[in-house]
Coordinates of C-alpha atoms in Angstrom, one line a residue:
Chain A
M1 CA 8.1 -19.8 -29.7
S2 CA 11.0 -20.0 -31.8
A3 CA 13.6 -22.7 -31.5
P4 CA 16.8 -21.8 -29.9
K5 CA 19.5 -20.7 -32.2
D6 CA 22.8 -22.5 -32.6
K7 CA 26.3 -20.9 -32.3
R8 CA 26.0 -19.6 -35.9
G9 CA 22.7 -17.9 -35.2
R10 CA 20.7 -20.3 -37.2
D11 CA 17.5 -22.2 -36.2
G12 CA 19.1 -25.3 -34.9
I13 CA 16.8 -28.6 -34.7
L14 CA 19.5 -30.4 -36.5
P15 CA 21.8 -31.1 -33.5
G16 CA 19.1 -32.7 -31.5
L17 CA 18.1 -34.8 -34.4
L18 CA 21.6 -35.9 -35.0
K19 CA 22.1 -36.9 -31.4
G20 CA 18.8 -38.8 -31.5
M21 CA 19.7 -40.6 -34.6
A22 CA 23.0 -41.6 -33.1
T23 CA 21.6 -43.1 -30.1
T24 CA 19.1 -45.0 -32.6
A25 CA 21.9 -46.0 -34.5
K26 CA 23.7 -47.5 -31.7
S27 CA 20.6 -49.3 -30.6
V28 CA 20.2 -50.7 -34.1
M29 CA 23.7 -52.5 -33.6
R30 CA 22.2 -54.4 -30.5
P31 CA 20.2 -57.6 -30.6
T32 CA 16.6 -56.8 -29.9
H33 CA 15.6 -56.9 -26.3
T34 CA 11.9 -57.7 -26.9
A35 CA 10.6 -61.3 -26.8
E36 CA 8.1 -62.2 -29.5
Y37 CA 5.6 -63.4 -27.1
P38 CA 3.5 -66.2 -28.5
H39 CA 6.6 -67.5 -30.3
A40 CA 8.9 -67.3 -27.2
E41 CA 7.6 -68.2 -23.8
P42 CA 8.3 -65.7 -21.1
T43 CA 10.4 -66.8 -18.1
L44 CA 8.2 -65.9 -15.1
P45 CA 9.6 -66.1 -11.4
P46 CA 7.9 -68.7 -9.2
R47 CA 6.3 -66.2 -6.9
S48 CA 4.6 -64.5 -10.0
R49 CA 0.8 -64.2 -9.4
G50 CA -0.8 -65.7 -12.6
V51 CA -3.5 -68.2 -11.6
I52 CA -4.6 -69.7 -8.3
A53 CA -4.6 -73.6 -8.2
L54 CA -6.6 -75.7 -5.6
L55 CA -5.3 -78.9 -4.1
E56 CA -8.7 -80.4 -3.3
E57 CA -7.6 -83.1 -1.0
N58 CA -6.2 -80.5 1.4
C59 CA -9.4 -78.3 1.5
T60 CA -11.6 -78.7 4.6
S61 CA -14.3 -76.1 3.5
C62 CA -13.3 -73.8 6.4
M63 CA -14.3 -71.0 4.2
L64 CA -11.4 -68.7 5.6
C65 CA -10.3 -67.8 2.1
A66 CA -14.0 -66.9 1.0
R67 CA -14.3 -64.8 4.1
E68 CA -10.9 -63.0 3.8
C69 CA -11.2 -62.3 0.1
P70 CA -11.5 -58.5 -0.2
D71 CA -14.2 -58.8 -3.0
W72 CA -15.7 -61.9 -2.2
C73 CA -15.0 -63.8 -5.3
I74 CA -14.6 -67.3 -3.9
Y75 CA -17.7 -69.5 -3.9
I76 CA -17.7 -72.6 -1.6
D77 CA -20.5 -74.9 -1.2
S78 CA -20.0 -78.2 1.1
H79 CA -22.1 -80.6 3.2
K80 CA -21.3 -82.8 6.2
E81 CA -21.1 -86.4 6.0
T82 CA -21.2 -88.8 8.7
I83 CA -18.6 -91.6 9.0
P84 CA -19.7 -94.3 11.1
A85 CA -17.7 -95.6 14.2
T86 CA -14.9 -98.0 13.2
T87 CA -14.7 -99.5 16.6
E88 CA -17.5 -101.0 18.9
G89 CA -18.8 -98.2 21.2
G90 CA -16.8 -95.7 19.2
R91 CA -18.2 -92.3 18.2
D92 CA -19.5 -91.4 14.7
R93 CA -17.3 -88.7 13.1
Q94 CA -18.3 -85.9 10.8
R95 CA -16.5 -84.7 7.9
N96 CA -16.8 -81.8 5.5
V97 CA -17.2 -82.6 2.0
L98 CA -16.4 -80.0 -0.7
D99 CA -19.1 -79.7 -3.3
R100 CA -18.2 -76.7 -5.1
F101 CA -15.0 -74.5 -5.0
A102 CA -15.1 -71.6 -7.6
I103 CA -13.0 -68.7 -8.2
D104 CA -14.3 -65.8 -10.4
F105 CA -11.2 -64.4 -12.0
S106 CA -13.2 -61.8 -13.5
L107 CA -13.5 -60.2 -10.1
C108 CA -10.3 -61.6 -8.5
M109 CA -7.7 -58.6 -7.6
Y110 CA -4.9 -61.1 -7.6
C111 CA -3.8 -60.0 -4.1
G112 CA -3.1 -63.6 -2.8
I113 CA -4.8 -63.2 0.6
C114 CA -6.8 -66.4 0.1
V115 CA -3.4 -68.4 -0.5
E116 CA -1.9 -66.6 2.7
V117 CA -4.7 -67.4 4.8
C118 CA -5.3 -71.0 3.7
P119 CA -4.3 -72.9 7.0
F120 CA -4.1 -76.3 5.3
D121 CA -2.1 -75.4 2.1
A122 CA -5.1 -76.0 -0.4
L123 CA -4.5 -72.9 -2.6
F124 CA -1.1 -72.1 -4.6
W125 CA -0.2 -69.5 -6.9
S126 CA 0.9 -70.4 -10.4
P127 CA 2.6 -68.0 -12.8
Q128 CA 0.5 -69.6 -15.6
F129 CA -1.6 -66.6 -17.1
E130 CA -2.8 -68.0 -20.6
Y131 CA -6.4 -68.2 -19.7
A132 CA -8.0 -65.3 -21.4
E133 CA -11.6 -65.8 -22.4
Y134 CA -14.1 -64.3 -25.0
D135 CA -16.9 -64.4 -22.5
L136 CA -16.4 -63.0 -19.1
R137 CA -18.5 -65.7 -17.6
D138 CA -16.0 -68.4 -18.6
L139 CA -13.5 -66.9 -16.2
L140 CA -15.4 -68.5 -13.2
H141 CA -13.1 -71.5 -12.7
E142 CA -14.8 -74.4 -10.8
K143 CA -12.9 -76.9 -8.8
D144 CA -11.7 -79.2 -11.7
R145 CA -10.4 -76.3 -13.5
L146 CA -8.6 -74.8 -10.4
G147 CA -7.2 -78.5 -9.8
E148 CA -5.8 -78.7 -13.2
W149 CA -3.6 -75.5 -12.4
M150 CA -1.8 -77.6 -9.7
A151 CA 0.3 -79.1 -12.5
T152 CA 1.8 -75.7 -13.0
V153 CA 2.6 -74.7 -9.6
P154 CA 6.5 -74.3 -9.3
P155 CA 8.4 -74.9 -6.0
P156 CA 8.8 -71.8 -3.9
P157 CA 12.3 -70.1 -4.4
A158 CA 14.9 -70.6 -1.8
L159 CA 15.1 -67.6 0.6
N160 CA 17.7 -65.1 1.1
E161 CA 20.8 -66.3 3.1
S162 CA 20.0 -63.5 5.7
A163 CA 16.4 -64.5 6.1
A164 CA 14.9 -65.8 9.5
D165 CA 14.3 -69.6 9.7
P166 CA 10.8 -70.5 8.6
A167 CA 8.3 -70.8 11.4
E168 CA 8.3 -74.5 10.9
V169 CA 11.9 -75.0 11.6
T170 CA 11.9 -72.5 14.6
A171 CA 9.0 -74.5 15.9
A172 CA 10.7 -77.9 15.4
N173 CA 13.8 -76.8 17.4
R174 CA 11.9 -75.3 20.1
P175 CA 12.5 -77.4 23.4
E176 CA 9.7 -79.6 24.3
R177 CA 7.0 -78.3 26.8
G178 CA 7.5 -79.5 30.4
R179 CA 11.3 -80.1 30.2
Chain B
M1 CA -47.3 3.5 -44.6
S2 CA -44.6 2.9 -42.1
T3 CA -41.7 5.2 -42.2
P4 CA -38.4 3.6 -43.5
T5 CA -36.1 2.9 -40.6
E6 CA -32.4 1.9 -40.6
T7 CA -31.6 -1.6 -39.2
T8 CA -28.2 -3.0 -38.7
L9 CA -28.4 -6.6 -39.7
A10 CA -24.8 -7.7 -38.7
T11 CA -21.4 -6.0 -38.3
G12 CA -18.2 -7.4 -39.5
A13 CA -16.6 -9.2 -36.8
G14 CA -13.2 -7.7 -37.7
L15 CA -10.4 -9.0 -35.4
T16 CA -12.6 -9.8 -32.4
S17 CA -13.6 -13.2 -31.7
H18 CA -16.1 -15.1 -29.6
D19 CA -15.3 -17.4 -26.7
M20 CA -15.4 -21.0 -27.3
V21 CA -15.8 -23.8 -24.7
L22 CA -13.8 -26.7 -25.7
N23 CA -13.8 -30.1 -23.9
I24 CA -10.6 -32.0 -23.6
G25 CA -11.2 -35.4 -22.7
P26 CA -12.5 -37.4 -20.7
Q27 CA -11.3 -39.7 -23.5
H28 CA -8.2 -37.9 -24.6
P29 CA -4.8 -39.7 -24.9
A30 CA -3.0 -36.9 -23.1
T31 CA -5.1 -37.1 -20.1
H32 CA -3.8 -40.4 -19.0
G33 CA -7.2 -41.8 -18.3
V34 CA -10.3 -40.1 -17.8
L35 CA -9.6 -36.5 -16.9
R36 CA -11.8 -33.7 -18.3
L37 CA -10.7 -30.2 -18.9
K38 CA -13.2 -27.7 -19.7
I39 CA -11.3 -24.8 -21.5
V40 CA -12.8 -21.5 -22.5
L41 CA -10.9 -20.3 -25.5
D42 CA -10.6 -16.7 -27.0
G43 CA -9.0 -17.6 -30.3
E44 CA -5.8 -19.5 -29.5
R45 CA -5.6 -18.3 -25.9
I46 CA -7.2 -20.0 -23.0
V47 CA -9.4 -17.7 -20.9
S48 CA -10.1 -20.2 -18.0
A49 CA -9.6 -23.8 -17.6
D50 CA -11.4 -26.0 -15.2
P51 CA -10.4 -29.7 -14.4
I52 CA -13.4 -31.9 -14.0
I53 CA -12.6 -34.9 -12.2
G54 CA -14.4 -37.8 -10.7
Y55 CA -15.0 -40.1 -13.9
M56 CA -13.0 -42.8 -12.2
H57 CA -14.2 -42.3 -8.5
R58 CA -14.2 -45.7 -6.9
G59 CA -15.1 -44.6 -3.3
A60 CA -11.7 -46.0 -2.1
E61 CA -12.0 -44.4 1.4
K62 CA -15.4 -45.7 2.1
L63 CA -14.4 -49.2 1.0
F64 CA -11.4 -48.9 3.4
E65 CA -13.9 -48.6 6.3
V66 CA -15.3 -52.1 5.7
R67 CA -12.1 -54.0 5.2
D68 CA -9.4 -55.1 7.6
Y69 CA -5.9 -53.9 7.3
R70 CA -4.5 -56.7 5.1
Q71 CA -7.4 -56.0 2.5
I72 CA -7.0 -52.3 2.8
T73 CA -3.4 -52.7 1.4
V74 CA -5.0 -54.3 -1.7
L75 CA -7.2 -51.3 -2.4
A76 CA -4.6 -48.8 -1.4
N77 CA -2.0 -49.8 -3.8
R78 CA -4.3 -49.2 -6.6
H79 CA -5.3 -45.4 -6.6
D80 CA -1.9 -44.5 -8.0
W81 CA -1.0 -47.7 -10.0
L82 CA 2.4 -46.5 -10.9
S83 CA 3.4 -46.3 -7.3
A84 CA 1.8 -49.3 -5.7
F85 CA 4.6 -49.9 -3.2
G86 CA 4.6 -46.2 -1.8
N87 CA 0.8 -46.4 -1.5
E88 CA 0.9 -49.6 0.5
L89 CA 3.6 -48.2 2.7
G90 CA 1.6 -45.4 4.1
V91 CA -1.2 -47.6 5.3
V92 CA 1.1 -50.0 7.1
L93 CA 3.1 -47.1 8.7
A94 CA -0.1 -45.5 10.0
V95 CA -1.2 -48.9 11.5
E96 CA 2.3 -49.6 13.0
H97 CA 2.3 -46.4 14.7
L98 CA -1.1 -46.9 16.3
L99 CA 0.0 -50.1 17.4
G100 CA 3.3 -48.9 18.6
M101 CA 4.8 -51.7 16.6
E102 CA 8.7 -51.9 15.9
V103 CA 9.6 -53.2 12.4
P104 CA 12.6 -55.5 12.0
T105 CA 15.7 -53.6 10.5
R106 CA 15.9 -55.8 7.5
A107 CA 12.4 -55.1 6.7
V108 CA 12.9 -51.4 7.0
W109 CA 15.7 -51.5 4.7
L110 CA 14.0 -53.8 2.1
R111 CA 11.1 -51.5 2.4
T112 CA 13.3 -48.3 1.5
L113 CA 14.9 -50.3 -1.3
L114 CA 11.7 -51.3 -2.9
A115 CA 10.2 -47.8 -2.4
E116 CA 13.2 -46.4 -4.4
L117 CA 12.9 -48.9 -7.3
N118 CA 9.2 -48.1 -7.4
R119 CA 10.0 -44.5 -7.5
V120 CA 12.3 -45.2 -10.5
L121 CA 9.7 -47.2 -12.2
S122 CA 7.2 -44.3 -11.8
H123 CA 9.5 -41.7 -13.0
L124 CA 10.5 -43.7 -16.0
M125 CA 6.9 -44.0 -17.0
F126 CA 6.4 -40.3 -17.2
L127 CA 10.0 -39.7 -18.8
G128 CA 8.7 -41.9 -21.5
S129 CA 5.1 -40.6 -21.8
Y130 CA 5.7 -37.0 -21.5
P131 CA 7.7 -36.8 -24.8
L132 CA 5.1 -39.0 -26.4
E133 CA 2.7 -36.1 -25.7
L134 CA 5.1 -33.7 -27.2
G135 CA 5.3 -35.7 -30.3
A136 CA 8.6 -37.5 -29.7
I137 CA 7.8 -41.5 -29.9
T138 CA 11.2 -42.9 -29.5
P139 CA 12.0 -42.1 -25.7
V140 CA 9.1 -44.1 -24.4
F141 CA 10.8 -47.4 -25.8
Y142 CA 14.1 -46.6 -23.9
A143 CA 12.1 -45.8 -20.8
F144 CA 10.1 -49.0 -21.1
R145 CA 13.1 -51.1 -21.5
E146 CA 14.5 -49.9 -18.2
R147 CA 11.1 -50.3 -16.6
E148 CA 11.2 -54.0 -17.8
E149 CA 14.4 -54.8 -16.0
L150 CA 13.2 -53.2 -12.7
Q151 CA 9.7 -54.7 -13.0
A152 CA 11.4 -58.1 -13.2
V153 CA 13.2 -57.9 -9.9
M154 CA 10.1 -56.4 -8.3
E155 CA 8.0 -59.4 -9.6
E156 CA 10.4 -62.0 -8.5
A157 CA 10.2 -60.7 -4.8
S158 CA 6.7 -59.7 -4.6
G159 CA 4.8 -61.9 -7.5
G160 CA 3.3 -58.6 -9.1
R161 CA 4.4 -56.4 -11.7
M162 CA 2.3 -53.4 -10.7
H163 CA 0.2 -54.2 -7.6
Y164 CA 3.0 -55.5 -5.4
M165 CA 0.9 -56.3 -2.4
F166 CA 4.2 -56.9 -0.5
N167 CA 3.8 -54.7 2.6
R168 CA 2.2 -56.2 5.6
V169 CA 1.5 -54.7 8.9
G170 CA 4.9 -55.2 10.8
G171 CA 7.2 -55.6 7.9
L172 CA 6.8 -57.5 4.5
K173 CA 4.9 -60.5 3.4
E174 CA 8.0 -62.8 3.2
D175 CA 11.6 -62.7 2.7
V176 CA 13.2 -62.0 -0.7
P177 CA 14.4 -65.1 -2.9
A178 CA 18.0 -66.3 -2.7
G179 CA 20.4 -64.2 -5.2
W180 CA 17.7 -61.5 -5.6
T181 CA 19.9 -58.7 -4.0
G182 CA 22.6 -59.5 -6.6
R183 CA 19.9 -59.3 -9.5
V184 CA 18.6 -56.0 -8.1
R185 CA 22.2 -54.7 -8.2
D186 CA 22.7 -55.8 -11.8
A187 CA 19.4 -54.2 -12.7
V188 CA 20.2 -50.9 -11.1
T189 CA 23.7 -50.8 -12.6
G190 CA 22.2 -51.7 -16.1
V191 CA 19.5 -49.0 -15.7
R192 CA 22.3 -46.4 -14.7
R193 CA 24.5 -47.3 -17.5
R194 CA 21.9 -47.2 -20.1
L195 CA 20.1 -43.9 -18.9
P196 CA 22.3 -41.7 -20.8
E197 CA 20.7 -43.1 -23.9
L198 CA 17.2 -41.9 -22.8
E199 CA 18.8 -38.6 -21.6
S200 CA 20.3 -38.0 -24.9
L201 CA 17.0 -37.9 -26.5
L202 CA 15.7 -35.5 -24.0
V203 CA 18.4 -33.3 -22.5
G204 CA 19.4 -30.2 -24.7
N205 CA 17.1 -31.4 -27.7
E206 CA 16.3 -28.4 -29.3
I207 CA 12.6 -29.4 -30.2
L208 CA 11.8 -30.3 -26.8
M209 CA 13.3 -27.2 -25.4
A210 CA 11.2 -25.3 -27.6
R211 CA 8.1 -26.8 -26.5
T212 CA 8.9 -26.6 -22.8
K213 CA 11.2 -23.9 -22.0
G214 CA 9.4 -21.1 -20.3
V215 CA 6.1 -22.8 -20.8
G216 CA 3.6 -23.1 -18.1
V217 CA 5.5 -21.4 -15.4
L218 CA 4.2 -22.1 -11.9
G219 CA 5.2 -19.8 -9.0
A220 CA 6.2 -20.8 -5.5
S221 CA 3.3 -18.9 -3.9
T222 CA 0.7 -20.6 -6.2
I223 CA 2.1 -24.1 -5.2
Q224 CA 1.7 -23.4 -1.4
Q225 CA -1.8 -22.1 -2.1
F226 CA -2.8 -25.3 -3.9
G227 CA -0.7 -27.9 -1.9
V228 CA 1.2 -29.0 -4.9
S229 CA 3.9 -31.2 -3.9
G230 CA 6.5 -33.7 -5.1
P231 CA 8.7 -33.2 -8.3
I232 CA 6.4 -30.4 -9.7
G233 CA 6.8 -28.3 -6.4
R234 CA 10.6 -28.8 -6.2
A235 CA 10.8 -27.6 -10.0
S236 CA 9.6 -24.3 -8.9
G237 CA 12.1 -24.0 -6.1
V238 CA 9.8 -25.3 -3.1
D239 CA 12.6 -27.2 -1.4
V240 CA 10.3 -29.9 0.5
D241 CA 11.0 -33.7 0.4
L242 CA 9.4 -35.6 3.2
R243 CA 12.4 -38.1 2.9
R244 CA 14.5 -35.4 4.2
D245 CA 12.3 -33.1 6.2
A246 CA 9.9 -35.7 8.0
P247 CA 12.1 -38.9 7.6
Y248 CA 10.4 -42.3 7.6
L249 CA 11.8 -45.9 7.0
A250 CA 15.6 -45.6 6.8
Y251 CA 15.6 -42.1 5.1
A252 CA 16.9 -40.4 8.0
E253 CA 20.3 -42.2 7.5
L254 CA 20.2 -41.9 3.9
F255 CA 19.6 -38.1 3.8
A256 CA 22.0 -37.3 6.6
P257 CA 25.0 -35.1 5.5
G258 CA 27.2 -37.4 3.5
G259 CA 24.7 -39.9 2.6
P260 CA 23.6 -40.5 -0.9
G261 CA 20.3 -38.8 -0.7
R262 CA 19.8 -35.3 -1.9
V263 CA 16.8 -33.2 -2.8
V264 CA 16.6 -32.1 -6.4
T265 CA 15.5 -28.7 -7.2
R266 CA 15.0 -26.3 -9.9
T267 CA 13.8 -22.5 -9.9
E268 CA 12.5 -22.1 -13.2
G269 CA 9.2 -23.7 -12.6
D270 CA 8.5 -24.3 -16.3
C271 CA 7.8 -27.6 -18.0
L272 CA 11.4 -28.3 -18.9
A273 CA 12.2 -27.9 -14.9
R274 CA 9.8 -30.3 -14.0
L275 CA 11.2 -32.9 -16.5
E276 CA 14.7 -32.2 -15.4
V277 CA 13.7 -32.8 -11.8
L278 CA 12.3 -36.1 -12.6
L279 CA 15.3 -37.1 -14.7
E280 CA 17.7 -36.3 -11.8
Q281 CA 15.5 -37.9 -9.3
V282 CA 16.0 -41.2 -11.1
H283 CA 19.6 -40.8 -10.6
V284 CA 19.2 -40.0 -6.9
A285 CA 16.7 -42.9 -6.4
L286 CA 19.2 -45.3 -8.0
D287 CA 21.9 -44.3 -5.6
L288 CA 19.6 -44.6 -2.7
A289 CA 18.8 -48.2 -4.0
D290 CA 22.4 -48.9 -4.2
A291 CA 22.8 -47.7 -0.6
C292 CA 20.2 -49.8 0.7
L293 CA 21.7 -52.8 -1.0
D294 CA 25.1 -52.1 0.5
R295 CA 23.4 -52.0 4.0
L296 CA 21.3 -55.0 3.4
A297 CA 24.6 -56.9 2.9
T298 CA 26.0 -55.9 6.1
L299 CA 22.7 -56.6 8.3
P300 CA 22.6 -59.6 10.4
S301 CA 20.2 -62.3 9.7
G302 CA 16.7 -61.7 10.9
P303 CA 13.0 -61.8 10.2
V304 CA 11.3 -59.4 7.9
N305 CA 8.0 -59.3 9.6
Q306 CA 6.3 -59.5 13.1
R307 CA 4.0 -62.3 14.1
L308 CA 0.4 -60.9 14.0
P309 CA -2.7 -62.2 15.7
K310 CA -5.2 -63.8 13.8
V311 CA -7.7 -60.9 14.0
L312 CA -5.5 -57.7 14.0
K313 CA -7.4 -54.8 16.0
V314 CA -5.8 -51.3 16.1
P315 CA -6.2 -49.5 19.5
E316 CA -8.3 -46.5 19.6
G317 CA -6.7 -43.4 18.2
E318 CA -5.8 -41.2 15.3
H319 CA -2.6 -40.7 13.3
Y320 CA -1.7 -39.1 10.1
V321 CA 1.3 -40.5 8.0
A322 CA 2.6 -38.7 4.9
T323 CA 5.1 -40.3 2.7
E324 CA 6.9 -38.9 -0.3
N325 CA 5.5 -40.8 -3.2
P326 CA 7.0 -40.4 -6.7
L327 CA 4.3 -37.9 -7.5
G328 CA 4.3 -35.9 -4.2
F329 CA 2.9 -36.4 -0.8
N330 CA 0.8 -39.3 -0.1
G331 CA -1.1 -39.1 3.2
Y332 CA -3.3 -41.5 5.0
Y333 CA -5.4 -40.0 8.3
L334 CA -6.1 -43.2 10.2
V335 CA -8.8 -43.0 12.8
S336 CA -9.4 -46.2 14.6
A337 CA -12.2 -47.1 17.0
G338 CA -10.3 -50.2 18.3
E339 CA -11.9 -52.4 15.7
K340 CA -10.4 -54.6 13.0
T341 CA -11.5 -51.9 10.5
P342 CA -10.7 -48.3 10.5
W343 CA -13.2 -46.0 11.6
R344 CA -12.2 -43.6 8.9
L345 CA -9.2 -43.7 6.5
K346 CA -8.5 -40.4 4.9
L347 CA -6.5 -40.6 1.7
R348 CA -4.5 -37.5 0.8
S349 CA -3.2 -38.3 -2.8
A350 CA -0.6 -36.2 -4.7
S351 CA -2.3 -35.9 -8.1
F352 CA -5.4 -34.6 -6.7
N353 CA -3.8 -31.2 -5.7
N354 CA -1.3 -31.3 -8.4
V355 CA -4.2 -31.3 -11.1
Q356 CA -6.0 -28.6 -9.4
V357 CA -3.5 -26.2 -10.0
L358 CA -4.2 -26.4 -13.8
S359 CA -7.3 -23.9 -13.3
R360 CA -4.6 -21.3 -12.4
M361 CA -1.8 -22.3 -14.9
L362 CA -3.6 -22.6 -18.0
P363 CA -5.4 -19.3 -18.3
G364 CA -3.2 -17.0 -20.6
Q365 CA -1.6 -20.0 -22.4
L366 CA -1.8 -20.9 -26.1
V367 CA -4.0 -24.0 -26.9
A368 CA -0.9 -25.4 -28.3
D369 CA 1.0 -25.5 -25.2
M370 CA -2.0 -27.0 -23.3
V371 CA -0.9 -30.7 -23.7
A372 CA 2.6 -29.9 -23.0
I373 CA 1.5 -28.3 -19.6
L374 CA -1.0 -30.9 -18.8
G375 CA 1.5 -33.8 -19.4
S376 CA 4.2 -32.1 -17.3
M377 CA 2.0 -32.1 -14.3
F378 CA 2.7 -35.9 -14.0
F379 CA -0.4 -37.2 -12.5
V380 CA -2.1 -40.6 -12.5
V381 CA -6.1 -40.1 -12.8
G382 CA -6.6 -42.9 -10.3
D383 CA -4.8 -41.0 -7.9
V384 CA -7.0 -37.9 -8.6
D385 CA -10.3 -39.6 -8.4
K386 CA -9.5 -42.2 -5.7

């Protein structure tokens, strides 16, 4: 294959090269777009799925997250504790106590289904991503490590002005039953 | 004593040559993953080529059968990792059809917008990587700079940079953040403004022309035999685009006469034509994204999803949905037995067919043109091996 000829009939790779160099020269004049990561922190949006944080007090060990996880990377152990009745003739109550809550981030697909299904707001996404490990097994975060991520959870962003009211607002505005 | 006999020990090979079997891949930078090409060479000429696939087979279809529809979107957006939004879309459209579910208008337009942004992202990837395979290192930096702008707005809405996981049966996961549409507008305008820089490195470049013009010509009849679709089909004059011909989402309105949508075609069918189709489709997709933003601004307030039951069961039945993914037709054939998991979910992916045609295209070509042809087929190995 021979290169196409230019107007004077010469082999012309020069115009293309010059055009490319002109574009490069234009870019050289502009400040760089790349951020030098370890020195410059990236600004990540609040919805960014970096790591899953656990608010242990909210967890009732209902196992919904562990069951809905597409690759079953959430491990939960719990036991039941009996709280004796506080009043005379009252009933003893049972309470779930969370013994272990672990997410294996080497298996996690970062889909966010566990965060979505949690009925008690115990799981949150954090944009924090700096938890790379040299050993795969260290990516299994136990509940204390998952709890530490709570400090990095940002508040959710405000929604678009055309968005429908959140379910909580609609529920609060609904007229009471029986009226 | 034996009588002396004349024995020919060897003859000079002269100009004849022996066939040589050459394996390209599975680990080869030009295969974008783990595609193996078994090529039989006669000197510099390719005698036959055999794409050997399956190195990355993950059994996606079988995995779909033991997962509910929300979990399926997680898996489905991963086979073609460059067009996760388009992949999710097919699954939820099939489920919504079987459920007879109507999707809120805002969700339809937001989905169309995100699908077009995803198309730009995927096309920019190939516009950067194809010149890289031809030896031009610079364009990829320009392509990735634009990708970064668009990925930022996709991440702001969905939380993911590649695997968006933003589609749900009945709409989207949640509404977009305040001010997001303005930032999308800025990103689209910025990409459109800077695109000529990338084009200046590709269009009309003599070296690129020499490597691609008239190389790897694919005829329209071969395309129909192999079921090749998308930009590769359109580069050979096969004027089919599901966005116009079998409209889904809001495409019927966008591709109506006078609308911003148009189908980009070329007739040459060579590597250059395929690259040109991709480049022009970026412009069309940006126009479509702008049209979606205009429309979203005029829509009344409303939800972006439907309230779903805790356990979503899809009624018994079957339905096939094909969507125009950046690389071609992406189809899902959903057969439901009324359970919360599908009985069968067949995946028809674009790259699978687009790669098969290599066995017809490569014979007769020079081995030096092999990478130029392979790269111009714009495939993702995950999409081939599923």
